[in-house]
Coordinates of C-alpha atoms in Angstrom, one line a residue:
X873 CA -82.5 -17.7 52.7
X874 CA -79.6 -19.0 54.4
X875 CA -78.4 -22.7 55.8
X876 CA -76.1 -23.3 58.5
X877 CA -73.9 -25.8 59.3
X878 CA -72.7 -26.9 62.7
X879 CA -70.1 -28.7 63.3
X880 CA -71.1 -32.1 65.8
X881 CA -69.0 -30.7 68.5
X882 CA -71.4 -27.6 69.0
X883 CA -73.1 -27.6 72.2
X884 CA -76.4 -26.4 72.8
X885 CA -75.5 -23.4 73.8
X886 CA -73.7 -22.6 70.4
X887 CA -76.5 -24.3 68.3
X888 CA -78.9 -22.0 70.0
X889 CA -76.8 -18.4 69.9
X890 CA -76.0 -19.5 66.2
X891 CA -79.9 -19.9 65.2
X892 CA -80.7 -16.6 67.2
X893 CA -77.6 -14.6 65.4
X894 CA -78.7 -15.8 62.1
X895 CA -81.8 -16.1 61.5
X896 CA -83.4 -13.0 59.7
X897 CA -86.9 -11.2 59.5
X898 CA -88.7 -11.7 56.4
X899 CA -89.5 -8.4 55.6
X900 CA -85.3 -7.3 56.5
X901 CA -83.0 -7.4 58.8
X902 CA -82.4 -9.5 61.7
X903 CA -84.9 -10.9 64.3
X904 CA -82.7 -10.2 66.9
X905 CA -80.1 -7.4 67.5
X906 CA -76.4 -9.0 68.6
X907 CA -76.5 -7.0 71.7
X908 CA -79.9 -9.0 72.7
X909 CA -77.7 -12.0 72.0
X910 CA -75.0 -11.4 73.9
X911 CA -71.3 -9.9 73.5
X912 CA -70.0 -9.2 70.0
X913 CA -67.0 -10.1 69.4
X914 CA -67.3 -13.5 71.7
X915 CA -70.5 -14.2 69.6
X916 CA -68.5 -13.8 65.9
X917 CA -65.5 -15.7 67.5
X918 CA -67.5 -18.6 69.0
X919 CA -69.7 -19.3 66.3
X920 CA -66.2 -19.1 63.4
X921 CA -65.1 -22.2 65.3
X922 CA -67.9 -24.8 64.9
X923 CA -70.9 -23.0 62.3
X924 CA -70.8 -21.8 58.6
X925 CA -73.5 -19.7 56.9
X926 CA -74.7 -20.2 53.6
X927 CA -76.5 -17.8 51.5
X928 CA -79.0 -19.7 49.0
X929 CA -79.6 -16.8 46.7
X930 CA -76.8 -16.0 45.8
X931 CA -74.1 -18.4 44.3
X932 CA -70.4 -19.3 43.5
X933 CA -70.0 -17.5 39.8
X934 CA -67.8 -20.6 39.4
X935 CA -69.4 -24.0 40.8
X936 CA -72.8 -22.1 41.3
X937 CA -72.4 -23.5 44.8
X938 CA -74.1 -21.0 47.6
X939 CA -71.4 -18.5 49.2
X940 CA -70.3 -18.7 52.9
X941 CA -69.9 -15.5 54.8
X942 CA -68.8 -14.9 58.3
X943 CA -70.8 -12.8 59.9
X944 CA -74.3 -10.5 59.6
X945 CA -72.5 -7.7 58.1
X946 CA -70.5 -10.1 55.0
X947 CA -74.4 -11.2 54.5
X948 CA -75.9 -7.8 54.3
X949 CA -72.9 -7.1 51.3
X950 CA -73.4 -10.1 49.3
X951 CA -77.1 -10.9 49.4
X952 CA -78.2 -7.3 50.1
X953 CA -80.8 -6.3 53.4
X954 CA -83.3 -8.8 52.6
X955 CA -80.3 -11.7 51.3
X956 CA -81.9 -12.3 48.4
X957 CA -79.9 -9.9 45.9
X958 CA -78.5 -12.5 43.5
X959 CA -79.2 -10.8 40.2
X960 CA -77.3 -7.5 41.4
X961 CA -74.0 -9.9 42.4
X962 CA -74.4 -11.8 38.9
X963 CA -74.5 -8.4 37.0
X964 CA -71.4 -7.1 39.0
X965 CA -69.6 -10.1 37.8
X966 CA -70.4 -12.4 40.5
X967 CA -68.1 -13.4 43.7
X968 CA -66.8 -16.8 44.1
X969 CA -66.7 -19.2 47.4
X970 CA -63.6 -19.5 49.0
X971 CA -62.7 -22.9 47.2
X972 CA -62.7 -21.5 43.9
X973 CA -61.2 -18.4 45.0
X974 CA -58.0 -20.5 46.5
X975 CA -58.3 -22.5 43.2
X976 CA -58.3 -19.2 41.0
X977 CA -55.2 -17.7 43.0
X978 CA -53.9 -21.0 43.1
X979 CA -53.9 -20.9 39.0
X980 CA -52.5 -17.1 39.0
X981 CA -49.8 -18.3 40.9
X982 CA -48.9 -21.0 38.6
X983 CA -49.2 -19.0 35.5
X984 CA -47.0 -16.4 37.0
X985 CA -44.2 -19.0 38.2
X986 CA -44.7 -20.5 34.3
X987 CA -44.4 -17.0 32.6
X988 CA -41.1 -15.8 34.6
X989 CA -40.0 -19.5 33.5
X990 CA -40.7 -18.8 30.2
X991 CA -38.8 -15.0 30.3
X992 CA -35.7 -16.7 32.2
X993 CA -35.3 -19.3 29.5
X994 CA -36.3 -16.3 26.8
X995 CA -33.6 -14.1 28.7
X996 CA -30.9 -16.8 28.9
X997 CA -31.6 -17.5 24.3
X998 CA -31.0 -13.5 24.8
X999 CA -27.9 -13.6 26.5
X1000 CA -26.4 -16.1 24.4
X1001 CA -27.3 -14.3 21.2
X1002 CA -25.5 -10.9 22.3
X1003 CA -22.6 -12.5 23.3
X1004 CA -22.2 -13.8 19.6
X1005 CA -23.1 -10.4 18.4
X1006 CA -19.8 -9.1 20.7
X1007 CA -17.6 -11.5 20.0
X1008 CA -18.4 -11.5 16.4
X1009 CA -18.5 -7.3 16.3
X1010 CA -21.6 -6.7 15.3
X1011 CA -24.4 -8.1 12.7
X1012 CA -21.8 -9.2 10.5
X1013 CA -18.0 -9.4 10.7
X1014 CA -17.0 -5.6 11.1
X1015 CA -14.8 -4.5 8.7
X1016 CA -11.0 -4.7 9.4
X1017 CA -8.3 -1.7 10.1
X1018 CA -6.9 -1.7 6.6
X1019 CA -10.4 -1.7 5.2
X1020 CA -12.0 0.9 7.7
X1021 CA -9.1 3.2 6.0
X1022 CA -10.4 2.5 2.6
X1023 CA -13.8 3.0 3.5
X1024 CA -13.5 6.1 5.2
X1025 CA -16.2 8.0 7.1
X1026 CA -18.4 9.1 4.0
X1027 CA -20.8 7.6 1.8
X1028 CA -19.5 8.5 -1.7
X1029 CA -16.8 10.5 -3.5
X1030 CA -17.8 13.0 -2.9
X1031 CA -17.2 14.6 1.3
X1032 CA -20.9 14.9 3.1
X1033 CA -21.2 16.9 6.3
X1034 CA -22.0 13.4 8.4
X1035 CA -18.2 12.0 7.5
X1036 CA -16.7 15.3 9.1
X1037 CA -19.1 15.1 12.4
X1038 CA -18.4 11.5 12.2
X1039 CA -14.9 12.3 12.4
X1040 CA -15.2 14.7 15.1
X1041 CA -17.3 12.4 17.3
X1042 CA -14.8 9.7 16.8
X1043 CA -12.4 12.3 18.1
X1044 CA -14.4 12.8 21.0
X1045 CA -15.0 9.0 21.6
X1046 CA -10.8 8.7 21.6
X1047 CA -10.1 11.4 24.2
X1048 CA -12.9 9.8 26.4
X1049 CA -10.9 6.1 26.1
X1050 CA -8.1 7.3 26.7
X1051 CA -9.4 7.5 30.2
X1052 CA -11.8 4.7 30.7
X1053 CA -12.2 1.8 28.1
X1054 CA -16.1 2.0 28.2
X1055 CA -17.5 4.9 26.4
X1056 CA -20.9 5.8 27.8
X1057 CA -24.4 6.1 26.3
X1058 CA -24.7 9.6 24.4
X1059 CA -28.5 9.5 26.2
X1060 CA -27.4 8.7 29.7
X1061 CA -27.8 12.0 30.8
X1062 CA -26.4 11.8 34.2
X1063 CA -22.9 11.4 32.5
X1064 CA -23.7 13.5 29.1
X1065 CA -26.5 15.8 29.7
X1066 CA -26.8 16.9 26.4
X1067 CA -24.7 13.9 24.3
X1068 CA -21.6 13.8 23.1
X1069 CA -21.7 17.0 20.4
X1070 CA -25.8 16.9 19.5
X1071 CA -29.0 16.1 20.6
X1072 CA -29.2 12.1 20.1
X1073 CA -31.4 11.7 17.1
X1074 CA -28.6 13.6 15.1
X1075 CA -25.9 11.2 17.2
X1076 CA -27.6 8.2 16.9
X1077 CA -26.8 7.9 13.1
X1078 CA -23.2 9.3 13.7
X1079 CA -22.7 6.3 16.1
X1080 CA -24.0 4.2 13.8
X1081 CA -21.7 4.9 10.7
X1082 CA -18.6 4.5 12.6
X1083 CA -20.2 1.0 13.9
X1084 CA -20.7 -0.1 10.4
X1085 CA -17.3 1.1 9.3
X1086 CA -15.6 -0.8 12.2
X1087 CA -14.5 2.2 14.4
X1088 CA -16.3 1.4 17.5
X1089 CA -17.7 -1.8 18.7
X1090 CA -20.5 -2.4 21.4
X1091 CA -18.8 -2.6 25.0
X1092 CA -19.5 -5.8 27.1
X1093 CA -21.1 -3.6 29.6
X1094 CA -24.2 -3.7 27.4
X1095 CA -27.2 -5.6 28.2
X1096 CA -30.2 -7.4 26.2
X1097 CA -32.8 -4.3 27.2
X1098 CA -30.9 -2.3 25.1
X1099 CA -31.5 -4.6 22.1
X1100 CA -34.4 -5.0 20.7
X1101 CA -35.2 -9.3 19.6
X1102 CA -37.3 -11.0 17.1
X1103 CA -39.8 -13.5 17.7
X1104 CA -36.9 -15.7 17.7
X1105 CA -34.8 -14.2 20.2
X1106 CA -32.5 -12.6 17.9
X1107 CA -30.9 -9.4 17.8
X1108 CA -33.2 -7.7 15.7
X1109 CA -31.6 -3.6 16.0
X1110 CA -30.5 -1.3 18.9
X1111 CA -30.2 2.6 19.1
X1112 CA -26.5 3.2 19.0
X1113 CA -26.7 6.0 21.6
X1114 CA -28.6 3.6 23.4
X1115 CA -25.4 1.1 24.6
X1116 CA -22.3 1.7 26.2
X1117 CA -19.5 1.6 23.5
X1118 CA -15.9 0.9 22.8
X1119 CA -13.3 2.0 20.3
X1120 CA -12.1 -1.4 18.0
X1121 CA -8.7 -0.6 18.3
X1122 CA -6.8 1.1 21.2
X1123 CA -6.7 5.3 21.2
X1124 CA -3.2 5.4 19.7
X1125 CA -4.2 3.2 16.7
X1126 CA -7.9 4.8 16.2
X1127 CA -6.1 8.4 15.8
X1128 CA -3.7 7.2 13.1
X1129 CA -5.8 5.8 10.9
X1130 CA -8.5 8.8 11.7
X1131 CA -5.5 11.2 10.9
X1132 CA -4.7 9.0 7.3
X1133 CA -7.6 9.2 6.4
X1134 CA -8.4 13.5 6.7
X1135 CA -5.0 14.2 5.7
X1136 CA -4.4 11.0 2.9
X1137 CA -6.5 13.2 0.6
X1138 CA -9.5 16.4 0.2
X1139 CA -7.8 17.3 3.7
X1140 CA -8.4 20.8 2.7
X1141 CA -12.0 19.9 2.4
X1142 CA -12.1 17.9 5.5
X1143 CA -10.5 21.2 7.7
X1144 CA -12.3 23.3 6.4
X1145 CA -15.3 20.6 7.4
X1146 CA -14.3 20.6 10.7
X1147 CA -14.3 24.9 11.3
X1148 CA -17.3 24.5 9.7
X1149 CA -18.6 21.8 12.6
X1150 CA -16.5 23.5 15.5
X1151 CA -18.9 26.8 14.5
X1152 CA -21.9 24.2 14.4
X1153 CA -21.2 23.0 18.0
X1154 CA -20.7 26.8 19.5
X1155 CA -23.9 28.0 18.2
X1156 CA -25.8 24.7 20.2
X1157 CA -23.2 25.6 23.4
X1158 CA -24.2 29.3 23.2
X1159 CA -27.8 28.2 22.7
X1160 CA -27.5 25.5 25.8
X1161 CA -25.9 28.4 27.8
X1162 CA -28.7 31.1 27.3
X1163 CA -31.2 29.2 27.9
X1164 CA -29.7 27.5 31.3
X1165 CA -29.0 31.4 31.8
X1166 CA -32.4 32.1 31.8
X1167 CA -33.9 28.9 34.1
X1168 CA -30.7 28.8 36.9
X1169 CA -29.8 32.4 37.2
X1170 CA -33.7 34.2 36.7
X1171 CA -35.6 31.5 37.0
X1172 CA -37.6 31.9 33.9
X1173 CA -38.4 28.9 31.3
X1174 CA -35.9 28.3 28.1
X1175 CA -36.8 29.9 24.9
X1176 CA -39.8 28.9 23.5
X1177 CA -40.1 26.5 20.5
X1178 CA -41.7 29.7 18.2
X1179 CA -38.4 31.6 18.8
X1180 CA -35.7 29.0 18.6
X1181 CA -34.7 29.3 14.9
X1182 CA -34.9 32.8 15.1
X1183 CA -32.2 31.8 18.4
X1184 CA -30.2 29.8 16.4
X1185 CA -29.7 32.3 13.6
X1186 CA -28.8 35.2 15.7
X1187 CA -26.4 32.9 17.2
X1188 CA -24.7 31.8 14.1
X1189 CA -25.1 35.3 12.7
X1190 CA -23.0 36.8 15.2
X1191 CA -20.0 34.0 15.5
X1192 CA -19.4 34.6 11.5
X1193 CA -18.6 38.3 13.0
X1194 CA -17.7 37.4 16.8
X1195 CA -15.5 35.2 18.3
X1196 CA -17.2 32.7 20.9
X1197 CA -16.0 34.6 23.9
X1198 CA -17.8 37.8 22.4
X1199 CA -20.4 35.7 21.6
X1200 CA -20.9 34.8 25.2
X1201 CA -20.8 38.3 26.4
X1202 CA -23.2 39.3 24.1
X1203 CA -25.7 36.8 25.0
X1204 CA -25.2 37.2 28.7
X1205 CA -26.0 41.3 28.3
X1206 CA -29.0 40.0 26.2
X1207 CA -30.5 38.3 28.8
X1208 CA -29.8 40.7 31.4
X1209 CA -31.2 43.5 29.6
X1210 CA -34.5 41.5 29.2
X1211 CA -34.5 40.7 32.8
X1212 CA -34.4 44.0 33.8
X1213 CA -37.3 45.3 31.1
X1214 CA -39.9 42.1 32.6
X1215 CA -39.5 43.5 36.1
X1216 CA -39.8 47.4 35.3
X1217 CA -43.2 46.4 32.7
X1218 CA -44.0 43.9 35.7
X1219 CA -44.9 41.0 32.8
X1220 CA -44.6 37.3 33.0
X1221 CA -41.2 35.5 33.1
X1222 CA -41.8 33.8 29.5
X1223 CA -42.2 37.9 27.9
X1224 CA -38.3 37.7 29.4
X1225 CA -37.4 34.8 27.5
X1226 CA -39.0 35.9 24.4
X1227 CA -37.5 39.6 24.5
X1228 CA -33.8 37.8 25.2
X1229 CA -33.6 36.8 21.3
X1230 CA -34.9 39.7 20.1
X1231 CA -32.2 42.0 22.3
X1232 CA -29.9 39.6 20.8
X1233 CA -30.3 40.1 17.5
X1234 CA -30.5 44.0 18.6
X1235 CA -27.0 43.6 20.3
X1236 CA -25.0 41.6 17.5
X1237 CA -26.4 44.6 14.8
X1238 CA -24.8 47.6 17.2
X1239 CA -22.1 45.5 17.9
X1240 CA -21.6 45.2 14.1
X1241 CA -22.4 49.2 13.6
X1242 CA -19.7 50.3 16.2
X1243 CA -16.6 48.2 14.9
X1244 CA -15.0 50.7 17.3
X1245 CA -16.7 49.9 20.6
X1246 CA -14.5 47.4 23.0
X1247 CA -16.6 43.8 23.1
X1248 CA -15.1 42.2 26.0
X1249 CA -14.5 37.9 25.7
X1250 CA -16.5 36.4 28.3
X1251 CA -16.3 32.9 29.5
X1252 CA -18.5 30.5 30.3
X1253 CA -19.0 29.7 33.8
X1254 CA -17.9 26.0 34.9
X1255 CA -20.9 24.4 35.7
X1256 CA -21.8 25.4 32.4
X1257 CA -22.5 21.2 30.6
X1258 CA -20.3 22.6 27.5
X1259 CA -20.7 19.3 25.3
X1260 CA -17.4 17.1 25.2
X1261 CA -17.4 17.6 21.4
X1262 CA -16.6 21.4 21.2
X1263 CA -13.1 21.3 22.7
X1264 CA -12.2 18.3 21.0
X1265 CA -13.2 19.2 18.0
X1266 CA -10.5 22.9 18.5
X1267 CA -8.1 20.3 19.7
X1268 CA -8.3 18.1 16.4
X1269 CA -8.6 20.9 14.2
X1270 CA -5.2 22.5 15.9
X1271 CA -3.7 19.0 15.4
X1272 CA -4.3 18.9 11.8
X1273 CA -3.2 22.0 11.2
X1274 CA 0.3 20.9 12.8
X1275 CA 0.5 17.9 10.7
X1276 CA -0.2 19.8 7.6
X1277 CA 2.8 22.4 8.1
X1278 CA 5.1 19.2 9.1
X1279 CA 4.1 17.9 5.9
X1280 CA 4.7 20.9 3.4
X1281 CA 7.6 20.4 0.8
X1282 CA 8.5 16.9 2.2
X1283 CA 11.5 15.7 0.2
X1284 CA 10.3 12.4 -1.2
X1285 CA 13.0 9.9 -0.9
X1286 CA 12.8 10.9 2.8
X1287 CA 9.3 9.5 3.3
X1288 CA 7.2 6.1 2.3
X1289 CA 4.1 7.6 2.3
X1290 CA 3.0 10.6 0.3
X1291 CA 1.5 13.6 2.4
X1292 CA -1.3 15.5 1.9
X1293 CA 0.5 17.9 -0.2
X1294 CA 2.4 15.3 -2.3
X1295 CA -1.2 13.7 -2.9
X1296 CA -2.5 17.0 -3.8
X1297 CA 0.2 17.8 -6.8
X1298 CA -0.3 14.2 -7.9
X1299 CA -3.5 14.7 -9.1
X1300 CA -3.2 17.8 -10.4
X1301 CA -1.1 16.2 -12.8
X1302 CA 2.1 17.7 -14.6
X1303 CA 5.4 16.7 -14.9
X1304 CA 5.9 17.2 -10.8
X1305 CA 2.9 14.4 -11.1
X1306 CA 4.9 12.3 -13.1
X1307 CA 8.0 12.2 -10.4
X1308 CA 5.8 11.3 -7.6
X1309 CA 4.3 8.5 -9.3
X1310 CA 7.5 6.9 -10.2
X1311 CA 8.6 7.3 -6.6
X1312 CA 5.6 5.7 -5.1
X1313 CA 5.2 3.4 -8.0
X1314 CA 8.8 1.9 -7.0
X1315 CA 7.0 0.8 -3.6
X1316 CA 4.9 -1.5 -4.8
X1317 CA 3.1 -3.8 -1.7
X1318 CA 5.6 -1.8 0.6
X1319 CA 3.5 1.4 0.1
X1320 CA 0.3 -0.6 0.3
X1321 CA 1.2 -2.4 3.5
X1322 CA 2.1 0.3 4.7
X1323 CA -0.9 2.6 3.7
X1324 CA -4.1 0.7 2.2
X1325 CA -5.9 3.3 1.1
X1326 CA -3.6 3.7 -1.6
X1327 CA -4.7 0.3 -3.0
X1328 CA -7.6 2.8 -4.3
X1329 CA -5.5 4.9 -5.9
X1330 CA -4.9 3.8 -9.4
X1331 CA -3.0 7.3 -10.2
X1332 CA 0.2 5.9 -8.4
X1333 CA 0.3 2.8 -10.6
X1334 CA -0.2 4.2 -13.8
X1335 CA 2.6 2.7 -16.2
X1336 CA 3.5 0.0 -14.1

């Protein structure tokens, strides 16, 4: 059952209290007890030096060779009371001896040092292919300032809600540079709790348009985690609220050619685009604030999934009635009211949450059926996350709206490039048509250098 060996250097002594410590009964157990032998731990620490036990039954799972153990008690837990449990160890998955453990940590080692190798020289084929993608702009060569005008922010003809949102984030993304050159991640919460205007999936594909029209760029900052590679270590795709951004031109120039391109034509269209996203962005502020309402000041949870359409529509309900002040008011009363009825009924804190819509929508219908009772305008308190799109998009929409009355009735031979209004008689047609074509037709390149947009528009070359 077992075999020692003793080193040559052993005395008697040792030879003799290494045979009585290890050799067993047949039936179990030891023939002697240690304390018969003599002290413990000078016993265990004597016989390391010079002997090593062998266990016969049981063997190396690797070289089969029979294991070593130290001491009665690593015996009893490989080989069992009688040391002969070989079959239990084998169906466990075996144990090893301590060469082929040292050889099998030994080979973990090495394939560990030759795996972070291999993701150092992966990571340094990484590096080098996002530092093309930056200094080349993107995927492909991004397009330049005179084209981005021409392309504008929408996909067709015809004006889709995602060019006006575009336009509003791009806004956003101006007012932010204008105070640090890097624009942050829309889902790096600790600087944008809740994005830039919307939740990220709806930000994510804004992003994305003004990257493919060449508005923004990807900022330096950025680094390969937020890229996702191919097999051969090439940039494959990212999520554009994912990386820290830039604007492609400075502030200054961004704003011009966003402000040509609302105002160079359908800027009716595109204002009216904008009041319609500023409402958009107050009923998600108003939502954010009720429900942060609810969780800081009463401690109960947000609105539940089941009633947050019913939320939303109460909300934009009442601003087409209210202004947002009111609006805050009225949902402020609306929680508190629902406070108050939990704690008389005694229910559960979500009941509260539930009944705040529903008083809501009770509010805004008495609010609307006593045109003569005073609404007060309440504010929002300041540490109140209000999303960086709201005021900017109030600010470009009062900017616009300047711009526009500068532009009404502008004398012609005063100006090189048509304004809105101009733009908007010349395709009504008409013999007022027919003098502003001739004007802008005596341009020529001038009015194309000048503004390429109108490279598209064939109306001013008619006759030429």
């Amino acid at each position: 059952m077992l075999r020692l060996e003793i080193l040559r250097e052993a005395g008697p002594e040792l030879v003799e209290i290494a045979r009585r410590y290890w050799t067993p009964k047949v039936d179990g157990g030891w023939a002697e007890p240690v304390a018969a032998i003599g002290s413990v731990w000078k016993i265990t620490a004597d016989l390391e030096k010079v002997c090593t036990a062998y266990l016969l039954s049981t063997e190396c799972s690797a070289c089969e060779a029979p294991l070593s153990v130290a001491n009665r008690s690593g015996a009893v837990a490989l080989g069992g009371h009688d040391l002969r449990r070989s079959a239990a160890r084998r169906s466990m998955g075996g144990a090893e001896c301590s060469a082929c453990a040292r050889e099998r940590e030994a080979e973990r080692e090495r394939e560990h040092r030759e795996a972070l190798e291999r993701e150092r020289k992966a990571e340094r084929v990484r590096r080098g292919a996002l530092t093309k993608f930056l200094e080349r702009g993107g995927f492909v060569e991004p397009p330049s300032r005179p084209e981005r005008r021409v392309i504008g922010l929408t996909d067709s003809e015809n004006e889709d809600p995602l060019g006006v949102r575009a336009a509003c984030l791009l806004y956003v993304l101006i007012r932010h540079a204008r105070t640090g050159r890097a624009l942050p991640a829309s889902s790096d919460t600790s600087a944008l709790p809740y994005g830039w205007m919307y939740p990220a999936a709806v930000e994510s594909v804004l992003l994305r348009r003004l990257f493919e029209r060449g508005w923004i760029l990807v900022d330096p900052s950025a680094v390969t985690a937020n890229f996702d590679f191919d097999e051969d270590e090439r940039i494959r795709s990212f999520a554009a609220c994912a990386v820290p951004l830039r604007l492609a031109t400075s502030p200054d120039t961004t704003l011009e050619d966003l402000i040509a391109v609302l105002l160079s034509h359908s800027a009716r269209s595109h204002m009216e685009g904008i009041v319609e996203e500023i409402r958009e962005m107050e009923v998600f502020d108003l939502y954010l604030y009720l429900n942060r309402l609810l969780s800081t000041e009463y401690r109960y949870p947000w609105v539940s999934e089941a009633k947050r359409v019913e939320l939303y529509g109460h909300l934009k309900r009442g601003l087409e009635h209210f202004s947002y002040g009111q609006m805050v008011c009225l949902c402020w009363r609306a929680v508190d009211t629902a406070a108050s009825w939990k704690e008389r009924k005694g229910l559960a804190a979500a009941h509260a949450s539930s009944a705040s819509v529903t008083t809501l929508g009770g509010k805004i219908d008495y609010a609307l059926e006593h045109p003569a009772s005073s609404l007060p305008e309440y504010s929002t308190p300041r540490s109140h996350p209000e999303p960086p799109g709201l005021s900017a998009g109030r600010d470009l929409l009062g900017y616009l709206e300047i711009l526009r009355e500068q532009q009404r009735g502008c004398p012609l031979h005063d100006r090189h490039l048509p304004c809105a209004f101009c733009l908007g008689t010349l395709y009504g047609g008409g013999e007022e048509a027919d003098l502003i074509r001739e004007h802008f037709a005596e341009l020529g390149s001038e009015a194309v250098s000048s503004r390429p947009d109108l490279a598209t528009k064939r109306e001013l070359y008619v006759g030429r």
